[in-house]
Amino acid sequence: MKKGLAKKATSVLLASAMVLSLAACGGKKADAPASTAAPAAQDTKAEAKAEDTKAPESAEGKTYSIIYLTPSTASQFWTYVGIGIENAMKDMEEKEGVKIEFSTVGPAEESQTEDYVTAFEQCIAKKPDAIVTATLAIDATVPKAKEATQNGIVLNFVNCGLGVGDDGAHEEDYNQFYYCSNDTIGEMAAQAFLDAMDAKGMDKTKGTIGINMNVENEALNHRIQSFRDYMAANAPELTLTDTYYNGNVVETSQANAENIISTFGSELIGMYSGNNITGDGVCLAVQAAGIGDKIVSVAVDSDDTEIAALGNGSLDAIIVQDAYAQGYKCMENAIQTLINGSNPESAKQVNCPPVVITSANMNDKDMQDLLDPTRLKK
């Protein structure tokens, strides 16, 4: 494919230090494992043995301390994850009769990875029973994960872990990881783009697509490359630009999108935004240029700006991760592990698939809950 002009607004050092912004960090595909029922006793002796086995001590009345170490206290995405975490905590307190001493800590912005690592060190020093977190700097986090696990702390990762998904990276250094496949996100975004082209009666044999992303790293590269690969297989005559990076800054994303719009003019048929901060900037540029009805725009993850753009036609589709479900499952698993003394999951990496939301289904209750999990807060 031909490539257009590339404009990288973030440094290589920043790109390698960060793993994600408001985006799934899992890379490969992996389905959630099916639950496995325990085999029934085959004879009277087996039944008698089962009856003689002492039941585990009830957890009722016990208190556990759990910390949610967030990559950003200012991010809507991580707030959505946090709502799932807190709701799981409340449900498990009621169901199991336990009490959770809960706190949330972390830097204000995702780019403050050094502050995140320092906060991780402080969390370990507090000796909680469990830590639920997501890392934006894998290399710096690995030794902290080892330390936490070696000190008997149940460590669960949500969305962004020590690898790209089901690669099994450093799985001995944590208890559980719930994520969303970046390969799936990129492929679904590409198909949603082609579907939107069909809906607008656009020609798939010519035109240029602007590619926009926050940072470059191993995990997010899957999200971009899978989009490119899907387009190459299903619309090979379309041209994709090099990736324009914005360092997770809305203003830079908007400037990049304005550059793409002015550079390619009528040749531009649409843009792909790999995360919500990127999507915010692109949506603002598309809206300001008044070209929402002339091009296709697809983004990943939701926030207020993207939801408004989806409603006013500046955005055609959002690939939405279930941030709430990832957070809920992660916290539920941490508490179950503490109560049972072992991880109840049969696989350490569990994929939570995303969905495509458009103007046609955005008002459905289930889609509303995905777009804005604050509706689910208890």
Coordinates of N, CA and C in Angstrom, one line a residue, residues 75-193:
S75 N -8.5 9.8 34.2 CA -9.0 9.2 33.0 C -10.4 8.6 33.2
Q76 N -11.3 8.9 32.2 CA -12.6 8.3 32.3 C -12.6 6.8 32.1
F77 N -11.7 6.3 31.3 CA -11.6 4.8 31.1 C -11.3 4.1 32.4
W78 N -10.3 4.6 33.1 CA -9.9 4.0 34.3 C -10.9 4.2 35.5
T79 N -11.7 5.3 35.3 CA -12.8 5.5 36.3 C -13.9 4.4 36.0
Y80 N -14.1 4.1 34.7 CA -15.1 3.1 34.4 C -14.6 1.7 35.0
V81 N -13.3 1.4 34.8 CA -12.8 0.2 35.4 C -13.0 0.2 36.9
G82 N -12.8 1.4 37.5 CA -12.9 1.5 39.0 C -14.3 1.3 39.4
I83 N -15.3 1.7 38.6 CA -16.7 1.4 39.0 C -17.0 -0.1 39.1
G84 N -16.5 -0.8 38.1 CA -16.6 -2.2 38.1 C -16.0 -2.9 39.3
I85 N -14.8 -2.4 39.7 CA -14.1 -2.9 40.8 C -14.9 -2.6 42.1
E86 N -15.4 -1.4 42.3 CA -16.1 -1.1 43.5 C -17.4 -1.8 43.6
N87 N -18.1 -2.0 42.5 CA -19.4 -2.8 42.5 C -19.1 -4.2 42.8
A88 N -18.1 -4.8 42.3 CA -17.7 -6.2 42.7 C -17.4 -6.3 44.1
M89 N -16.7 -5.3 44.7 CA -16.4 -5.3 46.1 C -17.7 -5.4 46.9
K90 N -18.6 -4.5 46.6 CA -19.9 -4.4 47.3 C -20.7 -5.7 47.2
D91 N -20.7 -6.3 46.0 CA -21.5 -7.5 45.8 C -20.8 -8.6 46.6
M92 N -19.5 -8.7 46.6 CA -18.8 -9.8 47.3 C -19.0 -9.6 48.8
E93 N -19.0 -8.4 49.3 CA -19.2 -8.2 50.7 C -20.5 -8.7 51.2
E94 N -21.5 -8.4 50.3 CA -22.9 -8.9 50.7 C -23.0 -10.4 50.5
K95 N -22.4 -11.0 49.5 CA -22.6 -12.4 49.2 C -21.8 -13.2 50.2
E96 N -20.6 -12.8 50.5 CA -19.7 -13.7 51.3 C -19.6 -13.3 52.8
G97 N -20.2 -12.1 53.1 CA -20.2 -11.7 54.5 C -18.8 -11.2 55.0
V98 N -18.0 -10.7 54.0 CA -16.7 -10.2 54.3 C -16.7 -8.7 54.3
K99 N -15.6 -8.1 54.8 CA -15.5 -6.6 54.8 C -14.2 -6.3 54.0
I100 N -14.3 -5.4 53.1 CA -13.1 -4.9 52.3 C -12.7 -3.5 52.7
E101 N -11.5 -3.4 53.2 CA -10.9 -2.1 53.4 C -10.3 -1.7 52.0
F102 N -10.9 -0.7 51.4 CA -10.6 -0.4 50.0 C -10.1 1.0 49.8
S103 N -9.1 1.2 48.9 CA -8.6 2.5 48.6 C -8.1 2.5 47.2
T104 N -8.2 3.7 46.6 CA -7.7 3.9 45.2 C -6.5 4.9 45.2
V105 N -5.5 4.6 44.6 CA -4.3 5.4 44.5 C -3.8 5.4 43.1
G106 N -2.9 6.4 42.8 CA -2.3 6.4 41.5 C -2.0 7.8 41.0
P107 N -1.3 8.0 39.9 CA -1.0 9.3 39.4 C -2.2 10.0 38.7
A108 N -2.1 11.3 38.5 CA -3.2 12.0 37.9 C -3.3 11.6 36.4
E109 N -2.2 11.6 35.7 CA -2.1 11.3 34.3 C -1.4 10.0 33.9
E110 N -1.8 9.4 32.8 CA -1.2 8.2 32.4 C 0.3 8.3 32.0
S111 N 0.7 9.5 31.7 CA 2.1 9.7 31.3 C 3.0 9.7 32.5
Q112 N 2.5 9.8 33.7 CA 3.3 9.9 34.9 C 3.7 8.4 35.3
T113 N 4.4 7.7 34.5 CA 4.7 6.3 34.8 C 5.7 6.2 36.0
E114 N 6.6 7.1 36.1 CA 7.5 7.1 37.3 C 6.7 7.2 38.6
D115 N 5.7 8.1 38.6 CA 4.9 8.2 39.8 C 4.1 6.9 40.0
Y116 N 3.7 6.3 38.9 CA 2.9 5.0 39.1 C 3.8 4.0 39.8
V117 N 5.1 3.8 39.3 CA 6.0 2.8 39.9 C 6.2 3.2 41.4
T118 N 6.4 4.4 41.7 CA 6.6 4.8 43.1 C 5.3 4.5 43.9
A119 N 4.1 4.7 43.3 CA 2.9 4.4 44.0 C 2.8 2.8 44.3
F120 N 3.3 2.1 43.3 CA 3.3 0.6 43.4 C 4.2 0.2 44.6
E121 N 5.4 0.8 44.7 CA 6.3 0.6 45.8 C 5.6 0.9 47.2
Q122 N 4.9 2.0 47.2 CA 4.2 2.4 48.4 C 3.0 1.4 48.8
C123 N 2.4 0.9 47.7 CA 1.3 -0.1 48.0 C 1.9 -1.3 48.6
I124 N 3.0 -1.8 48.1 CA 3.6 -3.0 48.6 C 4.0 -2.8 50.1
A125 N 4.5 -1.7 50.4 CA 4.9 -1.3 51.7 C 3.8 -1.4 52.7
K126 N 2.6 -1.1 52.2 CA 1.4 -1.2 53.1 C 0.9 -2.6 53.4
K127 N 1.5 -3.6 52.7 CA 1.2 -5.0 52.9 C -0.3 -5.3 52.8
P128 N -1.0 -4.9 51.7 CA -2.4 -5.2 51.6 C -2.6 -6.7 51.3
D129 N -3.8 -7.2 51.3 CA -4.0 -8.6 50.9 C -4.0 -8.7 49.4
A130 N -4.4 -7.7 48.7 CA -4.5 -7.7 47.3 C -4.3 -6.3 46.7
I131 N -3.7 -6.3 45.4 CA -3.6 -5.1 44.6 C -4.2 -5.4 43.3
V132 N -5.1 -4.5 42.8 CA -5.7 -4.6 41.5 C -5.1 -3.4 40.7
T133 N -4.5 -3.7 39.6 CA -3.8 -2.6 38.9 C -3.8 -2.8 37.4
A134 N -3.3 -1.8 36.7 CA -3.0 -1.9 35.2 C -1.7 -1.1 35.0
T135 N -0.8 -1.6 34.2 CA 0.5 -1.0 34.1 C 0.7 -0.3 32.7
L136 N 1.3 0.9 32.7 CA 1.6 1.6 31.5 C 3.1 1.5 31.2
A137 N 3.8 0.8 32.0 CA 5.3 0.7 31.9 C 5.7 -0.7 32.3
I138 N 5.6 -1.7 31.4 CA 5.8 -3.1 31.7 C 7.2 -3.3 32.3
D139 N 8.3 -2.9 31.7 CA 9.6 -3.2 32.2 C 9.8 -2.8 33.7
A140 N 9.3 -1.6 34.0 CA 9.5 -1.1 35.4 C 8.6 -1.7 36.3
T141 N 7.5 -2.3 35.8 CA 6.5 -2.9 36.7 C 6.9 -4.4 37.1
V142 N 7.5 -5.1 36.2 CA 7.9 -6.5 36.4 C 8.5 -6.7 37.8
P143 N 9.6 -6.0 38.1 CA 10.2 -6.3 39.5 C 9.3 -6.0 40.6
K144 N 8.4 -5.0 40.5 CA 7.4 -4.7 41.5 C 6.4 -5.8 41.7
A145 N 6.0 -6.3 40.5 CA 5.0 -7.5 40.5 C 5.6 -8.7 41.2
K146 N 6.9 -8.9 40.9 CA 7.6 -10.0 41.5 C 7.6 -9.8 43.0
E147 N 8.0 -8.6 43.5 CA 8.1 -8.4 44.9 C 6.7 -8.5 45.6
A148 N 5.7 -8.0 45.0 CA 4.3 -8.1 45.6 C 3.9 -9.6 45.7
T149 N 4.1 -10.4 44.6 CA 3.7 -11.8 44.6 C 4.6 -12.6 45.6
Q150 N 5.8 -12.3 45.7 CA 6.7 -13.0 46.6 C 6.4 -12.7 48.1
N151 N 5.7 -11.5 48.3 CA 5.3 -11.2 49.6 C 3.9 -11.6 50.0
G152 N 3.3 -12.5 49.1 CA 2.0 -13.0 49.4 C 0.8 -12.2 49.1
I153 N 1.1 -11.1 48.3 CA 0.0 -10.2 47.9 C -0.7 -10.7 46.7
V154 N -2.0 -10.9 46.7 CA -2.7 -11.3 45.5 C -2.7 -10.1 44.5
L155 N -2.0 -10.3 43.3 CA -1.9 -9.2 42.4 C -2.6 -9.6 41.1
N156 N -3.6 -8.7 40.8 CA -4.4 -8.9 39.6 C -4.2 -7.7 38.6
F157 N -4.1 -8.0 37.3 CA -4.0 -6.9 36.3 C -5.3 -6.8 35.6
V158 N -5.7 -5.6 35.3 CA -6.9 -5.4 34.5 C -6.6 -4.5 33.3
N159 N -6.9 -5.0 32.1 CA -6.7 -4.3 30.8 C -5.3 -4.2 30.3
C160 N -4.4 -3.8 31.2 CA -3.0 -3.6 30.8 C -2.1 -4.4 31.8
G161 N -1.5 -5.5 31.3 CA -0.7 -6.4 32.2 C 0.7 -6.4 31.8
L162 N 1.4 -7.5 32.1 CA 2.8 -7.6 31.9 C 3.1 -8.2 30.5
G163 N 2.1 -8.4 29.7 CA 2.3 -8.9 28.4 C 1.2 -8.3 27.5
V164 N 1.1 -8.9 26.3 CA 0.1 -8.4 25.3 C -1.2 -9.1 25.4
G165 N -1.3 -10.1 26.2 CA -2.6 -10.9 26.3 C -2.3 -12.3 26.7
D166 N -2.6 -13.2 25.8 CA -2.4 -14.7 26.1 C -1.0 -15.2 25.7
D167 N -0.1 -14.3 25.8 CA 1.3 -14.7 25.5 C 2.0 -15.3 26.7
G168 N 1.3 -15.2 27.9 CA 1.8 -15.8 29.1 C 3.0 -15.1 29.7
A169 N 3.3 -13.9 29.2 CA 4.5 -13.2 29.7 C 4.4 -12.9 31.2
H170 N 5.4 -13.3 31.9 CA 5.6 -13.1 33.4 C 4.4 -13.6 34.2
E171 N 3.7 -14.6 33.7 CA 2.5 -15.0 34.5 C 2.8 -15.6 35.8
E172 N 4.1 -15.9 36.1 CA 4.4 -16.4 37.4 C 4.5 -15.2 38.4
D173 N 4.4 -14.0 37.9 CA 4.5 -12.8 38.8 C 3.2 -12.2 39.2
Y174 N 2.1 -12.8 38.8 CA 0.8 -12.2 39.2 C -0.2 -13.3 39.3
N175 N -1.4 -13.0 39.8 CA -2.5 -14.0 40.0 C -3.4 -14.1 38.8
Q176 N -3.9 -13.0 38.2 CA -4.8 -13.1 37.2 C -4.8 -11.8 36.3
F177 N -5.2 -11.9 35.0 CA -5.2 -10.8 34.1 C -6.4 -10.9 33.2
Y178 N -7.2 -9.8 33.3 CA -8.4 -9.7 32.4 C -8.1 -8.6 31.4
Y179 N -8.2 -8.9 30.1 CA -7.8 -7.9 29.1 C -8.8 -7.9 27.9
C180 N -8.5 -7.1 26.9 CA -9.3 -7.1 25.7 C -8.3 -7.2 24.5
S181 N -8.5 -8.2 23.6 CA -7.5 -8.4 22.5 C -7.4 -7.2 21.6
N182 N -6.2 -6.7 21.4 CA -6.0 -5.6 20.5 C -6.1 -6.0 19.0
D183 N -5.8 -7.3 18.8 CA -6.0 -7.8 17.4 C -7.5 -7.7 17.0
T184 N -8.3 -8.1 18.0 CA -9.8 -8.1 17.7 C -10.3 -6.7 17.6
I185 N -9.8 -5.8 18.4 CA -10.2 -4.3 18.3 C -9.9 -3.8 16.9
G186 N -8.6 -4.0 16.4 CA -8.3 -3.5 15.1 C -9.1 -4.1 14.0
E187 N -9.4 -5.4 14.1 CA -10.1 -6.0 13.0 C -11.6 -5.5 13.0
M188 N -12.2 -5.4 14.2 CA -13.5 -4.9 14.3 C -13.6 -3.5 13.9
A189 N -12.6 -2.7 14.2 CA -12.6 -1.3 13.7 C -12.6 -1.2 12.2
A190 N -11.8 -2.1 11.6 CA -11.7 -2.1 10.1 C -13.0 -2.5 9.5
Q191 N -13.7 -3.5 10.0 CA -14.9 -3.9 9.5 C -16.0 -2.9 9.7
A192 N -16.0 -2.2 10.9 CA -16.9 -1.1 11.1 C -16.7 0.0 10.1
F193 N -15.5 0.3 9.8 CA -15.1 1.3 8.8 C -15.7 1.0 7.4

